[in-house]
């Protein structure tokens, strides 16, 4: 099963992708997590990506596409994968389609987690992220058991550099300009499904299972 998670920054793509990956035993591939891991490890890719991410801008396609194409051709992706935060531009979507066509495959579902902008800004300030394992929490809606400590791996949780209100606003603008057109792109392919992302996390997940099958 090959799934794309679409949705604005903070819509809950990462939260749901993680659960999908666990339930269907497929890898969760988040370009944002990959970039953040590279930033943390001080790699060249991380240094380049950080310049864009801190401004709320997209990392250029040439730094992003090859990375994902390599990742989805690894062995653990044989039975599928869930893409979170990729594709984010029409050229990225086309690169993905092209790479899959070459190996006789195609995406099965693009799930749009729909949340209006007003709800997003409130969510972001409360988000806490684990930069070690990629887990995401919320101080109110999904708190860690011990404050500031990741339930999954014990590392410290942090407020992401790009979650400042002014950067969130910029990310939303970039989303509407560059990523939202993908909704039509996948609608035309007949694989678009939408879920109401303003519901509690459990209800959103139930709606997704309703689409993917139990
Ligand atoms: P990325 O890491 O992908 O960030 P994003 O798309 O902005 O999305 P977020 O991770 O902020 O939100 P999410 O939808 O995963 O929400 P979450 O589940 O955490 O990308 C970061 C940056 O990297 C980009 O800005 C760009 O610069 C670069 N980048 C990445 N991919 C790229 C690409 N392909 N091309 C170019 N550049 C790229 O949930 C948010 C919060 O809400 C959490 O606290 C969560 O606990 C809470 N929450 C979730 N669901 C609910 C709910 N139902 N009710 C209440 N609270 C909820
Ligand atoms: Mg995310
Ligand atoms: Zn962790």
Short mmCIF file of C-alpha atoms and ligand atoms in Angstrom, two decimals:
data_model
loop_
_atom_site.label_atom_id
_atom_site.label_comp_id
_atom_site.label_asym_id
_atom_site.label_seq_id
_atom_site.Cartn_x
_atom_site.Cartn_y
_atom_site.Cartn_z
CA UNK A 1 0.00 0.00 0.00
CA UNK A 2 1.53 3.29 -1.13
CA UNK A 3 0.10 6.37 0.53
CA UNK A 4 0.70 10.12 0.35
CA UNK A 5 -0.33 12.36 3.23
CA UNK A 6 -1.40 15.81 2.06
CA UNK A 7 -2.35 18.75 4.23
CA UNK A 8 -1.27 22.12 5.56
CA UNK A 9 1.59 22.46 8.04
CA UNK A 10 0.25 21.24 11.37
CA UNK A 11 -2.76 19.46 9.87
CA UNK A 12 -1.63 16.24 11.52
CA UNK A 13 0.12 14.47 8.63
CA UNK A 14 2.96 13.27 10.85
CA UNK A 15 0.66 12.19 13.69
CA UNK A 16 -1.49 10.08 11.37
CA UNK A 17 1.37 8.80 9.17
CA UNK A 18 3.09 7.33 12.19
CA UNK A 19 -0.04 5.42 13.14
CA UNK A 20 -0.66 4.25 9.59
CA UNK A 21 2.92 2.98 9.40
CA UNK A 22 2.45 0.98 12.60
CA UNK A 23 -0.92 -0.47 11.66
CA UNK A 24 -0.01 -1.54 8.13
CA UNK A 25 3.70 -2.27 8.87
CA UNK A 26 5.09 -0.02 6.20
CA UNK A 27 7.82 2.64 6.59
CA UNK A 28 6.91 6.23 7.45
CA UNK A 29 8.94 8.52 5.22
CA UNK A 30 8.88 12.16 6.31
CA UNK A 31 11.07 14.56 4.35
CA UNK A 32 10.80 17.06 7.21
CA UNK A 33 12.12 14.43 9.67
CA UNK A 34 14.92 13.51 7.27
CA UNK A 35 15.96 17.16 6.96
CA UNK A 36 15.76 17.69 10.73
CA UNK A 37 17.92 14.60 11.34
CA UNK A 38 20.47 16.00 8.88
CA UNK A 39 20.42 19.39 10.62
CA UNK A 40 20.96 17.72 13.96
CA UNK A 41 23.91 15.72 12.59
CA UNK A 42 25.41 18.78 10.91
CA UNK A 43 25.52 17.28 7.40
CA UNK A 44 25.91 19.40 4.24
CA UNK A 45 22.32 18.61 3.29
CA UNK A 46 21.21 19.72 6.75
CA UNK A 47 23.07 23.02 6.48
CA UNK A 48 21.49 23.79 3.11
CA UNK A 49 18.00 22.69 4.16
CA UNK A 50 18.06 24.73 7.37
CA UNK A 51 18.45 28.02 5.47
CA UNK A 52 15.10 27.43 3.80
CA UNK A 53 13.27 25.71 6.63
CA UNK A 54 13.96 28.45 9.17
CA UNK A 55 12.33 30.95 6.80
CA UNK A 56 9.31 28.73 6.25
CA UNK A 57 10.30 28.20 2.62
CA UNK A 58 10.48 24.93 0.73
CA UNK A 59 13.82 23.22 0.30
CA UNK A 60 14.58 23.22 -3.47
CA UNK A 61 13.28 20.22 -5.44
CA UNK A 62 16.80 19.20 -6.50
CA UNK A 63 17.75 18.59 -2.86
CA UNK A 64 14.52 16.75 -2.13
CA UNK A 65 13.53 14.52 -5.06
CA UNK A 66 16.61 12.28 -5.34
CA UNK A 67 16.56 11.71 -1.63
CA UNK A 68 13.00 10.36 -1.72
CA UNK A 69 13.51 8.36 -4.92
CA UNK A 70 16.46 6.57 -3.27
CA UNK A 71 14.51 5.96 -0.10
CA UNK A 72 11.44 4.41 -1.73
CA UNK A 73 13.58 1.96 -3.66
CA UNK A 74 15.06 0.43 -0.53
CA UNK A 75 14.06 -3.10 0.47
CA UNK A 76 11.75 -2.16 3.32
CA UNK A 77 9.52 -0.28 0.85
CA UNK A 78 8.64 -3.44 -1.11
CA UNK A 79 5.17 -3.67 0.46
CA UNK A 80 4.51 0.04 0.36
CA UNK A 81 5.21 3.18 2.36
CA UNK A 82 3.54 6.30 3.69
CA UNK A 83 4.96 9.59 2.43
CA UNK A 84 4.57 12.53 4.82
CA UNK A 85 5.50 15.99 3.53
CA UNK A 86 6.39 14.78 0.05
CA UNK A 87 5.42 15.61 -2.67
CA UNK A 88 4.90 19.29 -1.94
CA UNK A 89 5.16 20.75 -5.43
CA UNK A 90 3.87 19.65 -8.83
CA UNK A 91 7.42 18.90 -10.07
CA UNK A 92 7.96 16.66 -7.01
CA UNK A 93 4.71 14.81 -7.76
CA UNK A 94 5.76 14.34 -11.37
CA UNK A 95 9.19 13.07 -10.33
CA UNK A 96 7.51 10.55 -8.03
CA UNK A 97 5.10 9.35 -10.72
CA UNK A 98 7.93 9.00 -13.19
CA UNK A 99 10.13 7.00 -10.81
CA UNK A 100 7.25 4.65 -9.95
CA UNK A 101 6.17 4.19 -13.57
CA UNK A 102 9.71 3.06 -14.39
CA UNK A 103 9.37 0.19 -11.93
CA UNK A 104 5.78 -0.58 -12.97
CA UNK A 105 4.14 0.84 -9.86
CA UNK A 106 1.86 3.69 -8.83
CA UNK A 107 0.59 5.45 -5.71
CA UNK A 108 -2.62 4.01 -4.24
CA UNK A 109 -3.98 6.84 -2.09
CA UNK A 110 -3.42 10.54 -1.49
CA UNK A 111 -5.09 11.41 1.81
CA UNK A 112 -5.77 15.09 2.40
CA UNK A 113 -6.02 15.94 6.09
CA UNK A 114 -8.17 19.03 5.87
CA UNK A 115 -7.77 21.71 8.56
CA UNK A 116 -8.53 25.43 8.08
CA UNK A 117 -5.75 27.97 8.69
CA UNK A 118 -7.40 29.37 11.86
CA UNK A 119 -7.01 26.03 13.66
CA UNK A 120 -3.41 25.58 12.55
CA UNK A 121 -1.81 28.56 14.25
CA UNK A 122 -3.23 27.47 17.62
CA UNK A 123 -1.87 23.95 17.23
CA UNK A 124 1.68 24.84 16.33
CA UNK A 125 2.66 26.75 19.45
CA UNK A 126 1.72 23.72 21.55
CA UNK A 127 3.55 21.17 19.46
CA UNK A 128 6.61 19.47 20.90
CA UNK A 129 8.82 17.35 18.68
CA UNK A 130 11.41 14.68 19.39
CA UNK A 131 14.33 15.25 17.06
CA UNK A 132 15.75 11.81 17.84
CA UNK A 133 12.88 9.56 16.76
CA UNK A 134 10.46 11.97 15.05
CA UNK A 135 7.61 11.55 17.54
CA UNK A 136 5.25 14.52 17.81
CA UNK A 137 3.32 15.65 20.88
CA UNK A 138 1.08 18.52 21.88
CA UNK A 139 1.14 20.11 25.34
CA UNK A 140 -2.67 20.05 25.46
CA UNK A 141 -3.95 17.49 22.94
CA UNK A 142 -1.26 14.80 23.20
CA UNK A 143 1.12 15.43 26.12
CA UNK A 144 4.20 13.35 26.96
CA UNK A 145 3.96 11.30 30.18
CA UNK A 146 6.91 13.20 31.72
CA UNK A 147 7.18 16.84 30.73
CA UNK A 148 9.78 17.46 28.02
CA UNK A 149 10.73 13.78 27.63
CA UNK A 150 9.83 11.65 24.58
CA UNK A 151 7.61 8.67 25.55
CA UNK A 152 9.05 6.60 22.72
CA UNK A 153 12.80 7.06 23.13
CA UNK A 154 13.48 9.17 26.23
CA UNK A 155 15.14 12.06 24.37
CA UNK A 156 14.25 15.67 25.10
CA UNK A 157 11.28 17.16 23.22
CA UNK A 158 11.57 20.67 21.77
CA UNK A 159 9.60 23.44 20.09
CA UNK A 160 10.67 23.30 16.44
CA UNK A 161 12.61 26.31 15.09
CA UNK A 162 10.00 26.81 12.38
CA UNK A 163 7.01 26.81 14.76
CA UNK A 164 7.28 30.49 15.70
CA UNK A 165 3.97 32.22 14.77
CA UNK A 166 5.47 34.39 11.99
CA UNK A 167 7.17 31.38 10.38
CA UNK A 168 3.98 29.33 10.63
CA UNK A 169 2.17 32.10 8.74
CA UNK A 170 4.81 31.98 6.00
CA UNK A 171 4.56 28.18 5.79
CA UNK A 172 0.80 28.46 5.36
CA UNK A 173 1.23 30.91 2.47
CA UNK A 174 3.78 28.62 0.84
CA UNK A 175 1.39 25.69 1.35
CA UNK A 176 -1.48 27.47 -0.42
CA UNK A 177 0.76 28.58 -3.32
CA UNK A 178 2.81 25.48 -3.95
CA UNK A 179 1.29 22.43 -2.29
CA UNK A 180 -2.48 22.86 -2.40
CA UNK A 181 -2.49 22.42 -6.23
CA UNK A 182 -1.59 18.78 -5.54
CA UNK A 183 -5.14 18.21 -4.31
CA UNK A 184 -6.38 18.70 -7.87
CA UNK A 185 -3.45 16.76 -9.28
CA UNK A 186 -4.42 13.65 -7.30
CA UNK A 187 -8.14 14.24 -7.76
CA UNK A 188 -7.52 13.97 -11.51
CA UNK A 189 -5.66 10.70 -10.93
CA UNK A 190 -8.68 9.43 -9.00
CA UNK A 191 -6.74 8.60 -5.81
CA UNK A 192 -7.62 11.62 -3.65
CA UNK A 193 -9.42 11.02 -0.33
CA UNK A 194 -10.23 13.73 2.19
CA UNK A 195 -10.62 13.49 5.94
CA UNK A 196 -11.78 16.18 8.35
CA UNK A 197 -8.60 16.92 10.31
CA UNK A 198 -10.33 19.15 12.87
CA UNK A 199 -11.70 16.10 14.68
CA UNK A 200 -9.83 14.51 17.61
CA UNK A 201 -6.80 12.42 16.54
CA UNK A 202 -8.60 9.09 17.14
CA UNK A 203 -11.54 10.09 14.94
CA UNK A 204 -9.20 11.21 12.17
CA UNK A 205 -7.42 7.86 12.34
CA UNK A 206 -10.72 5.96 12.24
CA UNK A 207 -11.70 7.90 9.12
CA UNK A 208 -8.38 6.95 7.51
CA UNK A 209 -8.84 3.27 8.37
CA UNK A 210 -12.27 3.56 6.80
CA UNK A 211 -10.55 4.52 3.57
CA UNK A 212 -7.60 2.12 3.66
CA UNK A 213 -9.48 -0.87 5.07
CA UNK A 214 -9.03 -2.48 8.50
P1 LIG B 1 7.47 19.19 7.65
O1 LIG B 1 8.22 18.64 8.77
O2 LIG B 1 6.84 18.30 6.67
O3 LIG B 1 6.42 20.24 8.21
P2 LIG B 1 4.95 20.64 7.72
O4 LIG B 1 4.41 20.14 6.47
O5 LIG B 1 4.95 22.10 7.88
O6 LIG B 1 4.08 19.85 8.64
P3 LIG B 1 4.23 19.69 10.12
O7 LIG B 1 5.20 18.63 10.46
O8 LIG B 1 4.45 21.06 10.73
O9 LIG B 1 2.75 19.28 10.52
P4 LIG B 1 2.04 17.87 10.47
O10 LIG B 1 0.96 17.94 9.44
O11 LIG B 1 3.00 16.74 10.39
O12 LIG B 1 1.33 17.92 11.86
P5 LIG B 1 1.62 17.12 13.22
O13 LIG B 1 1.17 15.71 13.09
O14 LIG B 1 2.98 17.37 13.72
O15 LIG B 1 8.41 20.21 6.83
C1 LIG B 1 9.17 21.18 7.50
C2 LIG B 1 9.96 21.98 6.48
O16 LIG B 1 10.87 21.11 5.79
C3 LIG B 1 9.13 22.64 5.39
O17 LIG B 1 8.63 23.89 5.79
C4 LIG B 1 10.18 22.74 4.27
O18 LIG B 1 11.05 23.82 4.48
C5 LIG B 1 10.97 21.45 4.43
N1 LIG B 1 10.43 20.35 3.62
C6 LIG B 1 9.91 19.17 4.06
N2 LIG B 1 9.50 18.40 3.04
C7 LIG B 1 9.78 19.10 1.90
C8 LIG B 1 9.57 18.85 0.52
N3 LIG B 1 8.99 17.71 0.09
N4 LIG B 1 9.94 19.81 -0.36
C9 LIG B 1 10.52 20.95 0.04
N5 LIG B 1 10.74 21.26 1.34
C10 LIG B 1 10.36 20.34 2.26
O19 LIG B 1 0.54 17.87 14.16
C11 LIG B 1 0.72 19.23 14.52
C12 LIG B 1 0.38 19.43 16.01
O20 LIG B 1 -1.01 19.26 16.20
C13 LIG B 1 1.06 18.41 16.93
O21 LIG B 1 1.40 19.04 18.14
C14 LIG B 1 -0.01 17.34 17.14
O22 LIG B 1 0.15 16.67 18.37
C15 LIG B 1 -1.29 18.16 17.07
N6 LIG B 1 -2.40 17.44 16.44
C16 LIG B 1 -2.35 16.57 15.40
N7 LIG B 1 -3.58 16.11 15.08
C17 LIG B 1 -4.43 16.73 15.96
C18 LIG B 1 -5.85 16.68 16.12
N8 LIG B 1 -6.63 15.91 15.35
N9 LIG B 1 -6.39 17.45 17.09
C19 LIG B 1 -5.59 18.24 17.89
N10 LIG B 1 -4.25 18.31 17.77
C20 LIG B 1 -3.67 17.58 16.81
MG1 LIG B 2 5.12 16.62 10.29
ZN1 LIG B 3 11.82 10.21 20.61
#
